mmCIF file of C-alpha atoms in Angstrom:
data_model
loop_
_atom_site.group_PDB
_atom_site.id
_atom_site.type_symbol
_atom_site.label_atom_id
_atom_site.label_comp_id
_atom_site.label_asym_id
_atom_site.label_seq_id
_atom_site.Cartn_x
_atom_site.Cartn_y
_atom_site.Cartn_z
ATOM 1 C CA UNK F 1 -50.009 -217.811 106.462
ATOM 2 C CA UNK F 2 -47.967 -220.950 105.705
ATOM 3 C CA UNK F 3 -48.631 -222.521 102.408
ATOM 4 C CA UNK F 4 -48.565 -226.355 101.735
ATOM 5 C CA UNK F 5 -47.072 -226.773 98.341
ATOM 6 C CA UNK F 6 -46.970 -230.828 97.562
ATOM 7 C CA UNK F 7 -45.666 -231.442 93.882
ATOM 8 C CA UNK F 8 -43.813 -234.556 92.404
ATOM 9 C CA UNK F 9 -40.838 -232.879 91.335
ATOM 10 C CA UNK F 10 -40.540 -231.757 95.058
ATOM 11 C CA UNK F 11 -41.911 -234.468 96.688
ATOM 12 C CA UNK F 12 -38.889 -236.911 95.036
ATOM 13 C CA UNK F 13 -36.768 -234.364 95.475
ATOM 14 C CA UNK F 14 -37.492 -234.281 99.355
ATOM 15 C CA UNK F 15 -37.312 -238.238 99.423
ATOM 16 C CA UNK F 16 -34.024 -238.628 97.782
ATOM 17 C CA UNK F 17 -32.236 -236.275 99.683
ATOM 18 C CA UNK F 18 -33.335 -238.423 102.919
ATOM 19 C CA UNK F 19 -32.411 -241.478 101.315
ATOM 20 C CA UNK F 20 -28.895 -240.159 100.031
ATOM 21 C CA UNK F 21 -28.145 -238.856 103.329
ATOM 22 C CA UNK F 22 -28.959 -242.413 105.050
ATOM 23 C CA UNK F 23 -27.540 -244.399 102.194
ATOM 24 C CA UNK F 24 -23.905 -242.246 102.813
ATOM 25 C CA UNK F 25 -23.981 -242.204 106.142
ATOM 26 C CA UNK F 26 -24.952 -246.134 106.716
ATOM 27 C CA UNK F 27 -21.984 -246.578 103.946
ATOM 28 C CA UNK F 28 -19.040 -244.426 106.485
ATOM 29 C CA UNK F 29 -20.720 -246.397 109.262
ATOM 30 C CA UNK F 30 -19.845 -249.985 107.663
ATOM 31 C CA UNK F 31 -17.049 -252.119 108.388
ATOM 32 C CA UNK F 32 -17.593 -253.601 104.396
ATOM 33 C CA UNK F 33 -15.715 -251.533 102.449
ATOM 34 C CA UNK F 34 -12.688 -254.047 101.710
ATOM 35 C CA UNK F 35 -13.098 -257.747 101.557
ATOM 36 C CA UNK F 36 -9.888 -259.130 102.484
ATOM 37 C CA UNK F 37 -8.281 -262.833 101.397
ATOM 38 C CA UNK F 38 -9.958 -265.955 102.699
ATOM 39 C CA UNK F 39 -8.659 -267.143 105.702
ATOM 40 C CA UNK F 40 -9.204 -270.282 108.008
ATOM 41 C CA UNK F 41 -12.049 -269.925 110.835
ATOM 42 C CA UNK F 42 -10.181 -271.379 113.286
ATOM 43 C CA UNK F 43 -7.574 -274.537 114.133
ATOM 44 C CA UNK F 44 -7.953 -277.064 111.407
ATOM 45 C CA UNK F 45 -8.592 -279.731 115.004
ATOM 46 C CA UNK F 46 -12.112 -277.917 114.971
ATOM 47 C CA UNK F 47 -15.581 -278.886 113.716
ATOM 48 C CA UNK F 48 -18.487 -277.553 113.134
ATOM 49 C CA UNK F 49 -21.731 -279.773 114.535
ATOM 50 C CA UNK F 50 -21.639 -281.343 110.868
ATOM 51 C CA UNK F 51 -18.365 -283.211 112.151
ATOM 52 C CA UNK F 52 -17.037 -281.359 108.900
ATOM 53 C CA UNK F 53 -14.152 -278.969 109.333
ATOM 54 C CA UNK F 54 -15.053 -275.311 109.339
ATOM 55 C CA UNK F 55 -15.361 -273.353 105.688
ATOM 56 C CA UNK F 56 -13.093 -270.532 105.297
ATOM 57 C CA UNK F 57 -14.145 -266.902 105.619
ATOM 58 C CA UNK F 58 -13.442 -263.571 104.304
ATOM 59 C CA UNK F 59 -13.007 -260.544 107.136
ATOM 60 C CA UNK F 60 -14.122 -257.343 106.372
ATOM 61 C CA UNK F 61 -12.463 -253.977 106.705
ATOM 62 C CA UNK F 62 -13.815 -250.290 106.996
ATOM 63 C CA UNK F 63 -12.345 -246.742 107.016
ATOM 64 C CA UNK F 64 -12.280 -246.802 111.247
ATOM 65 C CA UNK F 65 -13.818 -250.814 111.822
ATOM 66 C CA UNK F 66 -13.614 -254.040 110.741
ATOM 67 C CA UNK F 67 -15.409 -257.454 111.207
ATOM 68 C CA UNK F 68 -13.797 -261.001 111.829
ATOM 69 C CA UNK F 69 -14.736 -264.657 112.815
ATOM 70 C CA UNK F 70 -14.273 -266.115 115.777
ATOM 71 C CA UNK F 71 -13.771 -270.310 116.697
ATOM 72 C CA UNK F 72 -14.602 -271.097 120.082
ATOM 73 C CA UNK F 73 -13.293 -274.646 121.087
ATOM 74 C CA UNK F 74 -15.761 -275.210 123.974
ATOM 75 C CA UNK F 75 -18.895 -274.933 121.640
ATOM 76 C CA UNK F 76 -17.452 -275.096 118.042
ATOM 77 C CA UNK F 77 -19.421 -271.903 117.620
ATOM 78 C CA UNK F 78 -18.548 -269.330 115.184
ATOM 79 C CA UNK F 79 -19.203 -265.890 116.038
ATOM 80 C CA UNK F 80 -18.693 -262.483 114.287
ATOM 81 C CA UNK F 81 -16.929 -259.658 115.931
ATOM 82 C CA UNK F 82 -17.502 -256.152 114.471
ATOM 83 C CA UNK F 83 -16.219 -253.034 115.944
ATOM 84 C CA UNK F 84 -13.403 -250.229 115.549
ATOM 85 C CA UNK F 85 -10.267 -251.340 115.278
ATOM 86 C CA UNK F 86 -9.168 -247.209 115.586
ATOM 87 C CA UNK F 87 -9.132 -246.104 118.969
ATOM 88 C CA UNK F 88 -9.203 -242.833 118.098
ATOM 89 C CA UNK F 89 -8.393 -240.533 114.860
ATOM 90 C CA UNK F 90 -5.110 -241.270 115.020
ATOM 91 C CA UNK F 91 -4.990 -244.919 114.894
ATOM 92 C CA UNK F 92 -6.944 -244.897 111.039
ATOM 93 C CA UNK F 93 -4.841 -246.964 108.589
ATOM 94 C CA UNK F 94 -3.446 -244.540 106.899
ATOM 95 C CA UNK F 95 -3.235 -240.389 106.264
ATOM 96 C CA UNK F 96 -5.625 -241.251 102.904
ATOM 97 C CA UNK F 97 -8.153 -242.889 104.830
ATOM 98 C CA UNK F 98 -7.855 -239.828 107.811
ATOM 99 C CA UNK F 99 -8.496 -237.255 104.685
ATOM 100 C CA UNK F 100 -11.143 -239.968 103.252
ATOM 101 C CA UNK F 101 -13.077 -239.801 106.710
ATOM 102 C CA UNK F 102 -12.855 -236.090 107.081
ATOM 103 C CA UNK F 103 -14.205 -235.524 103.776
ATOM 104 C CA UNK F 104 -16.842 -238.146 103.605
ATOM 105 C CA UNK F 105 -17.899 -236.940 107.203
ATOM 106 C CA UNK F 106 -17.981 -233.090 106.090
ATOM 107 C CA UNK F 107 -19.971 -234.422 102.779
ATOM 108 C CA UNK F 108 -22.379 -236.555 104.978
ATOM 109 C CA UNK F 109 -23.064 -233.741 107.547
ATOM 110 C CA UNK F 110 -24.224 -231.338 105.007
ATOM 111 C CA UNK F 111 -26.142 -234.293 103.243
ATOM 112 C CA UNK F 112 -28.116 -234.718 106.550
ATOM 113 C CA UNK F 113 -28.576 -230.834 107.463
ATOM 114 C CA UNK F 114 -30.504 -230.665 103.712
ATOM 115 C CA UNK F 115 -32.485 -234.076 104.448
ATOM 116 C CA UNK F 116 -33.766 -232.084 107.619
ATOM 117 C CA UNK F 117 -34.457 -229.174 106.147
ATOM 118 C CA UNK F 118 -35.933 -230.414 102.812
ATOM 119 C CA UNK F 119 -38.984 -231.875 105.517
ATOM 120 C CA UNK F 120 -40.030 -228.157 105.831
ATOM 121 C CA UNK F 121 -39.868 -227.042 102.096
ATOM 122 C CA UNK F 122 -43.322 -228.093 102.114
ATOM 123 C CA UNK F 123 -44.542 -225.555 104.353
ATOM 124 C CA UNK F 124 -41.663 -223.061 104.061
ATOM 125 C CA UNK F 125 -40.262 -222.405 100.241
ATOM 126 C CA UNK F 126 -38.000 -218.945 100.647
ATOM 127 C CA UNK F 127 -35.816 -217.831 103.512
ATOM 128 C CA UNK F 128 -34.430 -213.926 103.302
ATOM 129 C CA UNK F 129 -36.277 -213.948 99.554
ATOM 130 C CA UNK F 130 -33.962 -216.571 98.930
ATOM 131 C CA UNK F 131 -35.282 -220.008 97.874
ATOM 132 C CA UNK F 132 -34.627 -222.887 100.235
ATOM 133 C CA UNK F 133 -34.949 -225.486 97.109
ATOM 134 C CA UNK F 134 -31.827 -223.166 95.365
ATOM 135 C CA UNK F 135 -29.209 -223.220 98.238
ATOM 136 C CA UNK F 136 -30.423 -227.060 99.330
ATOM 137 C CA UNK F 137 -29.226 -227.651 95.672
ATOM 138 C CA UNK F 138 -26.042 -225.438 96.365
ATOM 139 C CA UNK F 139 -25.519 -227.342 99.432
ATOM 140 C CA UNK F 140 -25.813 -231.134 97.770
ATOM 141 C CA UNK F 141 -23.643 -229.838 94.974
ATOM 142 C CA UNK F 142 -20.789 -229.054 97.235
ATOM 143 C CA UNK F 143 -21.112 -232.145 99.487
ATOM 144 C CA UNK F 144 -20.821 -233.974 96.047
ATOM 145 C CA UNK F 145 -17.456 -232.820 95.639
ATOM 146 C CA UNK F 146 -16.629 -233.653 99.197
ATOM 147 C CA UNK F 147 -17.410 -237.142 98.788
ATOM 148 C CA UNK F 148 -15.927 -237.678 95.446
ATOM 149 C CA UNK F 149 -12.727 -236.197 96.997
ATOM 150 C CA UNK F 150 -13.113 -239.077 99.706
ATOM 151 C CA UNK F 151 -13.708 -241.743 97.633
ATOM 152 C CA UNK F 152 -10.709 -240.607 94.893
ATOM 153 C CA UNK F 153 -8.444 -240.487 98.356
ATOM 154 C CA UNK F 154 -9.364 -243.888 100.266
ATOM 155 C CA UNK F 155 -7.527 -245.894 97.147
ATOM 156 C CA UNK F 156 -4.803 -244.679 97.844
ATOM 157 C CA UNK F 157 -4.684 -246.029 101.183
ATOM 158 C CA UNK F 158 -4.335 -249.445 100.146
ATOM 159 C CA UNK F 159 -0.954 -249.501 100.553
ATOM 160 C CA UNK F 160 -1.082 -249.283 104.438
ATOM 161 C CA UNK F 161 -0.050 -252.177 106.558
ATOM 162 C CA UNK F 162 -3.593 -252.499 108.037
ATOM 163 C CA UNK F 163 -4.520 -253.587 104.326
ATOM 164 C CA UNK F 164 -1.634 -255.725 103.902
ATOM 165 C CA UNK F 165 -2.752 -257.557 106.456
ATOM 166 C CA UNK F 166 -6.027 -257.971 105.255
ATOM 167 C CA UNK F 167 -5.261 -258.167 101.478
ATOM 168 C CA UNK F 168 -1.566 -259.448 101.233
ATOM 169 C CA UNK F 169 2.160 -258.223 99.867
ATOM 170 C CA UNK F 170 0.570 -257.762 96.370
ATOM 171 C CA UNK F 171 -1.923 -255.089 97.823
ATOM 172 C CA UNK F 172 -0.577 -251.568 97.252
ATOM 173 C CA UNK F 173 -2.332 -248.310 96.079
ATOM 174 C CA UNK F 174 -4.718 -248.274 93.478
ATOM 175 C CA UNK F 175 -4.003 -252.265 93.575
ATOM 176 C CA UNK F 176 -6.487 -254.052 95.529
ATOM 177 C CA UNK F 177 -4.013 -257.795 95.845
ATOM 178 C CA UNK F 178 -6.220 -260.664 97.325
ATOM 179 C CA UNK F 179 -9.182 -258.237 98.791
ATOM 180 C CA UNK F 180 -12.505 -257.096 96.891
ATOM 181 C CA UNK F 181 -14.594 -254.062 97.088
ATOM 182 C CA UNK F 182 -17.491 -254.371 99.358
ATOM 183 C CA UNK F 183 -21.353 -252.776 99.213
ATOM 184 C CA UNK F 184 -20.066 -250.136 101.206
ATOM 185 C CA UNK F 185 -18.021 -248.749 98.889
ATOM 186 C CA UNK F 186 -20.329 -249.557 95.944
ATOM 187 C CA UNK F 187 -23.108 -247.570 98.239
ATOM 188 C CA UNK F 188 -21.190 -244.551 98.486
ATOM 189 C CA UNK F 189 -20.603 -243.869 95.087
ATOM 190 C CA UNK F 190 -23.864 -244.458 94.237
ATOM 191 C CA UNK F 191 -24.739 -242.128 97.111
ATOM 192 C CA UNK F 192 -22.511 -239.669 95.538
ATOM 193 C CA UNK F 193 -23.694 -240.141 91.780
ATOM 194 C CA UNK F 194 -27.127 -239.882 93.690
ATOM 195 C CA UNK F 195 -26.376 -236.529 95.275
ATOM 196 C CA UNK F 196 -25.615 -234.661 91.893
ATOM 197 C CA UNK F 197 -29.020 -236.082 90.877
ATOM 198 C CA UNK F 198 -30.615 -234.197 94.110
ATOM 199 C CA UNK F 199 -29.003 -231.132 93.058
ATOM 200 C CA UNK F 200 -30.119 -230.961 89.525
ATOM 201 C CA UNK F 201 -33.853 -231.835 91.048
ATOM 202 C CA UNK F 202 -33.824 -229.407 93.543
ATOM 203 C CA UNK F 203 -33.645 -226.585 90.232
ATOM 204 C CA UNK F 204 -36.949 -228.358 89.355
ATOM 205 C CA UNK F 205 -38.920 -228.505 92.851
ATOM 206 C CA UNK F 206 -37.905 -224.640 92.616
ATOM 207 C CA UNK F 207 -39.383 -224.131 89.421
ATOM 208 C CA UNK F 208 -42.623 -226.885 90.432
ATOM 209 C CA UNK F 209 -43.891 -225.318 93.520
ATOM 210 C CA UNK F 210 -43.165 -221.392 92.261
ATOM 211 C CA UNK F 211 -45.569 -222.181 88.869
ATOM 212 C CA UNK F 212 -48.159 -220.433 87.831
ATOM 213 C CA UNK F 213 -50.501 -222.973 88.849
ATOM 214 C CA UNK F 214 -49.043 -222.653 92.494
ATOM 215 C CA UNK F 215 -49.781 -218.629 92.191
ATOM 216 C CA UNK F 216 -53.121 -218.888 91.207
ATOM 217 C CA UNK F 217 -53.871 -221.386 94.403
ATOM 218 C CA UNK F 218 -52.628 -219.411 96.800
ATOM 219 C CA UNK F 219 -54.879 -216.196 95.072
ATOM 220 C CA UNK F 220 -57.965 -218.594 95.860
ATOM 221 C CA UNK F 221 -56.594 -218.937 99.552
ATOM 222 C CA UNK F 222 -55.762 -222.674 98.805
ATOM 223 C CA UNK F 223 -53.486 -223.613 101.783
ATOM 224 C CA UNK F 224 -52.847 -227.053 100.797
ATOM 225 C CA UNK F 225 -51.772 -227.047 97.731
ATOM 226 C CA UNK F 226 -50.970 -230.460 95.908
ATOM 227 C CA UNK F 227 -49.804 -230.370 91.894
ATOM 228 C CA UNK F 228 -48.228 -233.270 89.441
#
């Protein structure tokens, strides 16, 4: 008979491993992990329909895509054009950022396999007599140190010419030159900081939904079960 056990401790614990996993894997996904040096938006001859001339902008650059502005004489329309600028694996910026992208990838599948599986803890608590909740926790742990291995590599990327083009000569590793960090970046390490968080919690879903109080429940025949 399947039990529904429903407690806070593993109810946010269940919701915060879904959001991690999106958070992470919108972050890898993003072309706004560097914001490079301003730069004009087209020929200085162009207008906007103000009759001013057109502002500056800033492109953006991710591990595998990036985002720039285009001027288009015929409308004096400014468009944005966001794809990969990587081909394939082999055309990434830089061996960093190809270590960065396998990590962060490995880290974010695992992060997505517990999301899945942390919908059925509910229902299901113990596979083999072993509990889901501990190796979920196991799991997030070791995707942590994935991603912080990522994010302590893609630095030192900085120094590629891809960069340099976005960022200037001053740009090197470690050294960020003209760019800025962007949300992506600022996302993932809160994803990650957020992921050792889900691991600690998962200890306490464990101990929430295996309580006394959940024992004595399931004695009555309670099948839906729902604690604070």
């Amino acid at each position: 008979m399947c039990h529904v056990i429903v407690t806070c401790r593993s109810m946010l614990w269940t919701l915060l491993s879904i959001v991690v996993a999106f958070a992470e894997l919108i972050a890898f996904m993003s072309a706004d992990w560097l914001i490079g040096r301003s730069k004009p938006s087209g020929s200085p001859a162009l207008t906007n329909r103000s009759g001013s001339v057109s502002s500056p902008y800033r492109p953006t650059l991710g591990l595998y895509s990036r985002c720039i502005k285009l001027s288009y004489s015929t409308n004096i329309k400014r468009e944005t054009l966001c794809g990969p600028y990587a081909e394939n694996f082999g055309e990434i910026a830089s061996g960093f950022w190809k270590a960065t992208v396998i990590f962060l990838a490995t880290g974010i599948l695992v992060l997505c396999a517990v999301a899945f599986v942390s919908v059925f803890t509910m229902c299901v608590q113990s596979i083999l007599k072993k509990s889901i909740f501990n190796i979920c926790g196991l799991l997030q742990g070791i995707a942590g140190l994935f991603l912080i291995l990522g994010l302590i590599l893609y630095p030192a990327g900085w120094g590629s010419q891809k960069v340099v083009d976005y960022c200037g000569p001053e740009v090197s590793p470690y050294q960020l030159g003209e760019c800025s960090l962007g949300w992506a970046f600022y996302t993932a390490v809160g994803g990650t900081v957020l992921t050792f968080l889900c691991a600690v919690l998962s200890a306490q879903a464990e101990i929430a939904t295996s309580s006394d109080k959940v024992q004595e429940e399931i004695e009555e025949g309670k099948s839906l079960i729902c604690l604070l």
